[in-house]
Short mmCIF file of C-alpha atoms in Angstrom, two decimals:
data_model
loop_
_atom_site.label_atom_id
_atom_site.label_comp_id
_atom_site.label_asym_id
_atom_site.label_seq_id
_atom_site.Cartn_x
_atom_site.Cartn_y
_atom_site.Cartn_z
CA UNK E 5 -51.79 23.52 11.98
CA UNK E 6 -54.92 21.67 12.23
CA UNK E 7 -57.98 24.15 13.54
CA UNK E 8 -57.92 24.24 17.47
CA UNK E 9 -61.85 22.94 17.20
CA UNK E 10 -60.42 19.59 15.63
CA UNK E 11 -59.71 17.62 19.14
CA UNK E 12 -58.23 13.82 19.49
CA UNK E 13 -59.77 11.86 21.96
CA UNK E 14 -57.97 10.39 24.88
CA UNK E 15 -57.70 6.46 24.09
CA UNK E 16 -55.12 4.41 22.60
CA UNK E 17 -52.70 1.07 24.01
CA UNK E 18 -49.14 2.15 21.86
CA UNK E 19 -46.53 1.12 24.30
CA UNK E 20 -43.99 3.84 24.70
CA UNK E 21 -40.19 3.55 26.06
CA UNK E 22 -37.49 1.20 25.23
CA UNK E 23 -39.97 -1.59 24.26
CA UNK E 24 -41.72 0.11 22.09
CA UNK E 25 -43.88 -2.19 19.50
CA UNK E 26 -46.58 -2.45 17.31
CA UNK E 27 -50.01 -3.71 18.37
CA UNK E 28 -50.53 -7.15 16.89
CA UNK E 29 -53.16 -6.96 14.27
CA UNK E 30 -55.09 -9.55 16.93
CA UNK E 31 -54.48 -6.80 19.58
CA UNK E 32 -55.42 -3.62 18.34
CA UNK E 33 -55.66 -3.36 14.39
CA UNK E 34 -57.31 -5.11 11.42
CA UNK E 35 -58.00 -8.86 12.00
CA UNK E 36 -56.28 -11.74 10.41
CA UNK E 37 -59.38 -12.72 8.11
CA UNK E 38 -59.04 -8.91 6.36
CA UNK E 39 -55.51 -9.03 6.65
CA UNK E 40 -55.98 -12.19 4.61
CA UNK E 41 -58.22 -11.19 2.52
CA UNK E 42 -58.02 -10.50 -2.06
CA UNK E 43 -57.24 -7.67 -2.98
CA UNK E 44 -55.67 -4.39 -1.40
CA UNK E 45 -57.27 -1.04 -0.43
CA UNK E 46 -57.18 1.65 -1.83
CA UNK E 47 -54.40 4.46 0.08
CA UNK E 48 -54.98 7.50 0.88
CA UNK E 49 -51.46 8.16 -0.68
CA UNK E 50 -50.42 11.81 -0.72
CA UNK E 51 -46.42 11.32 -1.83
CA UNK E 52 -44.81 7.75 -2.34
CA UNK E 53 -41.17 7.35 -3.04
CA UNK E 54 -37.90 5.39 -4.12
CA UNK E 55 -34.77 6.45 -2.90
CA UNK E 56 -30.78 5.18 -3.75
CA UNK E 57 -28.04 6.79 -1.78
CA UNK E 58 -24.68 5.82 -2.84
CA UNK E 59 -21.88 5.03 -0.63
CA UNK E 60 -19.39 7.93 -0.67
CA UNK E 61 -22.13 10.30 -1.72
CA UNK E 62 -21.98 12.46 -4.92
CA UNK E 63 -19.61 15.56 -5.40
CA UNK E 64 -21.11 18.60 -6.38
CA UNK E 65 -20.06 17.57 -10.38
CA UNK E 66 -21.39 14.34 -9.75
CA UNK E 67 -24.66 16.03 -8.90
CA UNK E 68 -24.96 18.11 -11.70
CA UNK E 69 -24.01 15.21 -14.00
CA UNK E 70 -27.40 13.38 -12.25
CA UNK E 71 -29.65 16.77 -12.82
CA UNK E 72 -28.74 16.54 -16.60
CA UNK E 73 -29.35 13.09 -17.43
CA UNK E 74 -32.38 12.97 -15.42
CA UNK E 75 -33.49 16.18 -17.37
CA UNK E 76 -34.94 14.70 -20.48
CA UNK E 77 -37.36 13.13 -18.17
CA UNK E 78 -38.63 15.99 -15.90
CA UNK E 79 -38.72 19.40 -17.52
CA UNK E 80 -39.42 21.89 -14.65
CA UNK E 81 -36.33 22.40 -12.41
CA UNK E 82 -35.58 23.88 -8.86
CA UNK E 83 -32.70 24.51 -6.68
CA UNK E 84 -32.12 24.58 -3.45
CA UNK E 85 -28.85 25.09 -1.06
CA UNK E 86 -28.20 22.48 1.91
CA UNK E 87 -25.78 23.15 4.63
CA UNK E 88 -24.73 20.69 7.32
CA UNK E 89 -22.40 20.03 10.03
CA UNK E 90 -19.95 17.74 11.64
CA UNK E 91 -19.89 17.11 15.44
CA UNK E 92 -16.24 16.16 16.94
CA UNK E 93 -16.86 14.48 19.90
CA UNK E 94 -13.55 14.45 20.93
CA UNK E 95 -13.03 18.38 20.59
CA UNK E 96 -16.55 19.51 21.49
CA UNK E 97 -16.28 21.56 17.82
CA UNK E 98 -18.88 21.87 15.34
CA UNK E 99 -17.60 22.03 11.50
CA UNK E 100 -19.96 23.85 8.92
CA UNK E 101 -19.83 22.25 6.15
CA UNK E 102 -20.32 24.11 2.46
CA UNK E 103 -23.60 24.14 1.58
CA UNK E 104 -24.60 21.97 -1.21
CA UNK E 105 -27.01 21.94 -4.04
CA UNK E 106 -30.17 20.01 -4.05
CA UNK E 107 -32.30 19.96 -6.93
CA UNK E 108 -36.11 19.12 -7.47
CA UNK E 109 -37.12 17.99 -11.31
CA UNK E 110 -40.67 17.55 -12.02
CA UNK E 111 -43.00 16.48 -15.05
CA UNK E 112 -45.27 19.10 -16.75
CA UNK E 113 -48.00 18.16 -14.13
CA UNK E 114 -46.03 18.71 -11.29
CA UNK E 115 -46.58 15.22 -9.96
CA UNK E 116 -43.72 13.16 -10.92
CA UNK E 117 -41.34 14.61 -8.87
CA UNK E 118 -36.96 13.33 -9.00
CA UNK E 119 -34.72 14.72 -6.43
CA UNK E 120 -30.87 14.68 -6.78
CA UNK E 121 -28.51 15.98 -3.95
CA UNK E 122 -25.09 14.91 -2.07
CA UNK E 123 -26.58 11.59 -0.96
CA UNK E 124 -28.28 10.16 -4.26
CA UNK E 125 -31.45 10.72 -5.82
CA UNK E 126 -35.36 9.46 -5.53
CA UNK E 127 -38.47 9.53 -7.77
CA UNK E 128 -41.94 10.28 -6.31
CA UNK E 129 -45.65 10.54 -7.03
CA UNK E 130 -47.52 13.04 -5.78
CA UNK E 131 -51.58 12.51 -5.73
CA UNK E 132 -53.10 11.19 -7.65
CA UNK E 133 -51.02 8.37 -7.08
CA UNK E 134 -50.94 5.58 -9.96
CA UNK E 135 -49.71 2.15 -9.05
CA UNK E 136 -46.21 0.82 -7.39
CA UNK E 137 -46.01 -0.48 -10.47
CA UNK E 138 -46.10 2.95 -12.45
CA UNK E 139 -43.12 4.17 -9.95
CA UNK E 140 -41.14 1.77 -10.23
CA UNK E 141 -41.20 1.68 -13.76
CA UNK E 142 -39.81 5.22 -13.42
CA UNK E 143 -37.74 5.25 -10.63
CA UNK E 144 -35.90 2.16 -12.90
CA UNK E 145 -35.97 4.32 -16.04
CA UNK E 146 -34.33 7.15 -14.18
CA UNK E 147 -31.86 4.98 -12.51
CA UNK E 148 -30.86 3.58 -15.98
CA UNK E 149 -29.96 7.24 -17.17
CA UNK E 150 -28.14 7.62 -13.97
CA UNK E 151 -25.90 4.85 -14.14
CA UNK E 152 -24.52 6.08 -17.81
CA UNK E 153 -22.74 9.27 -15.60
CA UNK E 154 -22.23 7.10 -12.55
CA UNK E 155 -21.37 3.92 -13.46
CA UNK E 156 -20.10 1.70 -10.91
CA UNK E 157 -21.27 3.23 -7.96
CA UNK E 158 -22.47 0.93 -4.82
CA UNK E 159 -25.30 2.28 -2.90
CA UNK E 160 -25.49 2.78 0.81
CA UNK E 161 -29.31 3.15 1.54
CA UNK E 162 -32.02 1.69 -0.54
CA UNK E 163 -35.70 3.08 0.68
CA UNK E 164 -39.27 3.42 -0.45
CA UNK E 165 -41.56 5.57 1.72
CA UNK E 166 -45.45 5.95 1.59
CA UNK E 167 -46.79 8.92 3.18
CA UNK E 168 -50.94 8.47 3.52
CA UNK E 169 -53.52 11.27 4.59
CA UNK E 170 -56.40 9.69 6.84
CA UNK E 171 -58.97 12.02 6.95
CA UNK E 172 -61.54 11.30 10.49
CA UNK E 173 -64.70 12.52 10.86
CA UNK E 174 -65.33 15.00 13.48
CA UNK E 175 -68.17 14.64 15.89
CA UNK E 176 -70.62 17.70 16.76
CA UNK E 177 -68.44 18.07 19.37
CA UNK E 178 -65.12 18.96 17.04
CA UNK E 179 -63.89 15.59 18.55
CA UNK E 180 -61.83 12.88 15.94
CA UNK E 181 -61.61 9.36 17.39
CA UNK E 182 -58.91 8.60 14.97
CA UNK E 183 -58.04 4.95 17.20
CA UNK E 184 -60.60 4.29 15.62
CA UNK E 185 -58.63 4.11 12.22
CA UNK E 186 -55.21 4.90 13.43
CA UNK E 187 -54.29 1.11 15.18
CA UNK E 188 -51.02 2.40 16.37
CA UNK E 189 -51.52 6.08 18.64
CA UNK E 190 -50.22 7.27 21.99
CA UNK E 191 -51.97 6.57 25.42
CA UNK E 192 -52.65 8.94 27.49
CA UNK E 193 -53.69 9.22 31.29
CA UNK E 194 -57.40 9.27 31.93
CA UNK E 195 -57.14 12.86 33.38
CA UNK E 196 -56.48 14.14 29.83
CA UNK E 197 -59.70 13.61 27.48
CA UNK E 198 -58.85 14.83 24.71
CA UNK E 199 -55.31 16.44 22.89
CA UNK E 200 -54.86 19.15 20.03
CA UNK E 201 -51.85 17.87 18.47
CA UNK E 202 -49.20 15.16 18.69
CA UNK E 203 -46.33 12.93 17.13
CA UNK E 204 -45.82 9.69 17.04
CA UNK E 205 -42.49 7.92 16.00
CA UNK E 206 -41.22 4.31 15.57
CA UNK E 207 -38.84 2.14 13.81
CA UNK E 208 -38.85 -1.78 13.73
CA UNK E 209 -36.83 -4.40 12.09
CA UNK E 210 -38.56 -6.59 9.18
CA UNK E 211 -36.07 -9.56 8.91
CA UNK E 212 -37.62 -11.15 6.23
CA UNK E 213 -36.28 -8.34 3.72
CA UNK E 214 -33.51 -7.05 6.21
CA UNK E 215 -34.71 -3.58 6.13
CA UNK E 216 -35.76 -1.30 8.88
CA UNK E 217 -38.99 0.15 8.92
CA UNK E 218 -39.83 3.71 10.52
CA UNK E 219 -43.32 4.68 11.27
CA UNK E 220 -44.43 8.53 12.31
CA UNK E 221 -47.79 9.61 12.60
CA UNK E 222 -49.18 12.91 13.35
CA UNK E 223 -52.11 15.35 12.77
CA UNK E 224 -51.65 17.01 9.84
CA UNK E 225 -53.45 20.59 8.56
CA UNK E 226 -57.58 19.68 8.20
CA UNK E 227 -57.85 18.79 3.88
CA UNK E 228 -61.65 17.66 4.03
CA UNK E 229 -64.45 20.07 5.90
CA UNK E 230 -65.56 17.74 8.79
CA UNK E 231 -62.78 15.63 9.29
CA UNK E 232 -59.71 15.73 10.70
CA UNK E 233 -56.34 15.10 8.77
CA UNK E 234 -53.67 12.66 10.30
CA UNK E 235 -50.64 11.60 8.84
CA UNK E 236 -49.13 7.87 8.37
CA UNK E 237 -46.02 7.57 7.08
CA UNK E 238 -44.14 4.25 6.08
CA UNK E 239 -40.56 4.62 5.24
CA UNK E 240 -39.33 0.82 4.80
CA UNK E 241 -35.03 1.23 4.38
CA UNK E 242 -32.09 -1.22 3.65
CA UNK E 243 -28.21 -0.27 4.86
CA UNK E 244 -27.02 -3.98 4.96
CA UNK E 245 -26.84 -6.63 2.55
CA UNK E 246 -27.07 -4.70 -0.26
CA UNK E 247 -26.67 -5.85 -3.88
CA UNK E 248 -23.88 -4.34 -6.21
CA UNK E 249 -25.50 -4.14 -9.58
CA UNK E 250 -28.16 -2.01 -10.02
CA UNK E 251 -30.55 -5.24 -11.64
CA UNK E 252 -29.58 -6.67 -8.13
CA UNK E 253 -30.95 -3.69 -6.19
CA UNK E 254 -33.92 -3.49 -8.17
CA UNK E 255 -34.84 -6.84 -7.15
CA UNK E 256 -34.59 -5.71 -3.64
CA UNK E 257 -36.51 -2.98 -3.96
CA UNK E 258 -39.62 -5.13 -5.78
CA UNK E 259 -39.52 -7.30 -2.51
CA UNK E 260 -40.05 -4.15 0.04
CA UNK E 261 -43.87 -4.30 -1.48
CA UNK E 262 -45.27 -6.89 0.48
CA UNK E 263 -43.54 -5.99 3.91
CA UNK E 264 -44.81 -2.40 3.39
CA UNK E 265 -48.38 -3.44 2.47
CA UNK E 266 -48.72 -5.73 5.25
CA UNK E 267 -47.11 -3.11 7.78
CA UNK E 268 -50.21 -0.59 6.45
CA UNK E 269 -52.81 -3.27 6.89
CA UNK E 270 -51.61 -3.59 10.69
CA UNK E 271 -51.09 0.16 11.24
CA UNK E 272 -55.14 0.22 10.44
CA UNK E 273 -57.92 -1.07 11.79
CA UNK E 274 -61.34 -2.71 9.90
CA UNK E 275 -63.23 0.01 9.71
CA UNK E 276 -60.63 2.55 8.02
CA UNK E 277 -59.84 -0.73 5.56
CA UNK E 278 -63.17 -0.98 4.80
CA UNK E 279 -63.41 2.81 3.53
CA UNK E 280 -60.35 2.76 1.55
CA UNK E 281 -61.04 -0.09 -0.59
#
């Protein structure tokens, strides 16, 4: 947790409840003219990732078959065991289900990162994070080798999720205004001046890419001495509409760029722009 003298002050217009929403970037984020303007900023990226589930998911063979063609690629393997369960309404039972292996490959840096499990697999880049182009590159590269053990196979959930670290400067006081580069944060009544921790969750439809976008935001453990460290992650996700060749779903993938770069322009305001480019 972040150190108890790291406080968040008590502002913010988020509305909460069934209409939940964004601030317009008119309302409460960066204006149009940066929104409009060349180039892009520079993220605070700390993990960005593609993701393919496949429909049906992968048996435990299946899985293995993944870990081995992705191995060429990523060296350095671990293993983990995932267990889940299966909720009968009908009979009020619970049904454990056998836990499954998850592995996590990684380059001989330890930043490009593949994960293969029951649902599919993803490629990520930890900091220092290179380009979108860089991971998709990869994340196409792997997907190649995975198609020549699981040919065929429609996916289910197609995904890319940035997770950035916004680091706040800290008053004498211990206080971080982070509205002040957070546009989207909680409100809170005037009693309360300032808060030690809190979470922040979201989801959205983009209908220009038929995806669905889910936003969470929370203070994360202090990185930088003086500031305080909050989390904004972007996880942009298509279930519908999805192609069935994997050149197809590549092309969808390419297009989730601009929605998610335009959602992270709105999500902060000028001045945190303005110190990340």
């Amino acid at each position: 947790m972040i150190p108890s003298s790291c406080h968040l002050q008590r502002k913010g217009n988020l509305l909460l409840g069934d209409r939940a929403k964004v601030p317009s970037a008119a309302e409460n984020g960066a204006s149009p003219e940066r929104l409009k303007a060349e180039g892009f900023p520079v993220a605070p990226i700390i993990e960005a990732i593609m993701e393919v589930q496949f429909a049906g998911g992968l048996n435990a063979s299946e899985v293995d078959a993944v870990r081995d063609a992705l191995a060429k690629f990523y060296p350095d393997r671990a293993e983990t065991r995932q267990t889940g369960f299966v909720y009968d309404i009908a009979t009020e039972a619970f049904d454990l289900q056998d836990a499954r292996s998850v592995f996590r490959l990684s380059g001989n840096d330890g930043t490009e990162v593949a994960i293969v499990g029951p649902a599919g697999f993803s490629a990520s880049q930890l900091t220092p994070y290179k380009s979108w182009e860089v991971l998709f590159e990869r994340f196409a590269r792997d997907w190649e080798s995975v198609d020549t053990v699981l040919a065929c196979r429609l996916a289910s959930r197609l995904a890319v999720r940035y997770v950035n670290r916004i680091d706040v400067p800290m008053d004498e006081h211990g206080t971080a205004e982070y509205e002040q580069y957070i546009a989207s944060h909680i409100q809170l009544p005037r009693s309360i001046p300032t808060i030690h921790d809190f979470y922040l969750r979201f989801a959205l439809q983009l209908p220009e890419i038929g995806a669905l976008a889910t936003v969470q935001s929370a203070v994360m453990p202090q990185a930088v001495e003086g500031k305080a460290s909050f989390a904004l992650d972007i996880d942009v996700a298509k279930t519908e509409g999805l192609a069935t060749d994997r050149a197809g779903l590549l092309k969808q993938l390419s297009s989730f760029r601009a929605s998610k770069n335009n959602l992270y322009r709105q999500l902060l305001t000028d001045k945190a722009l303005g110190e990340f480019r």
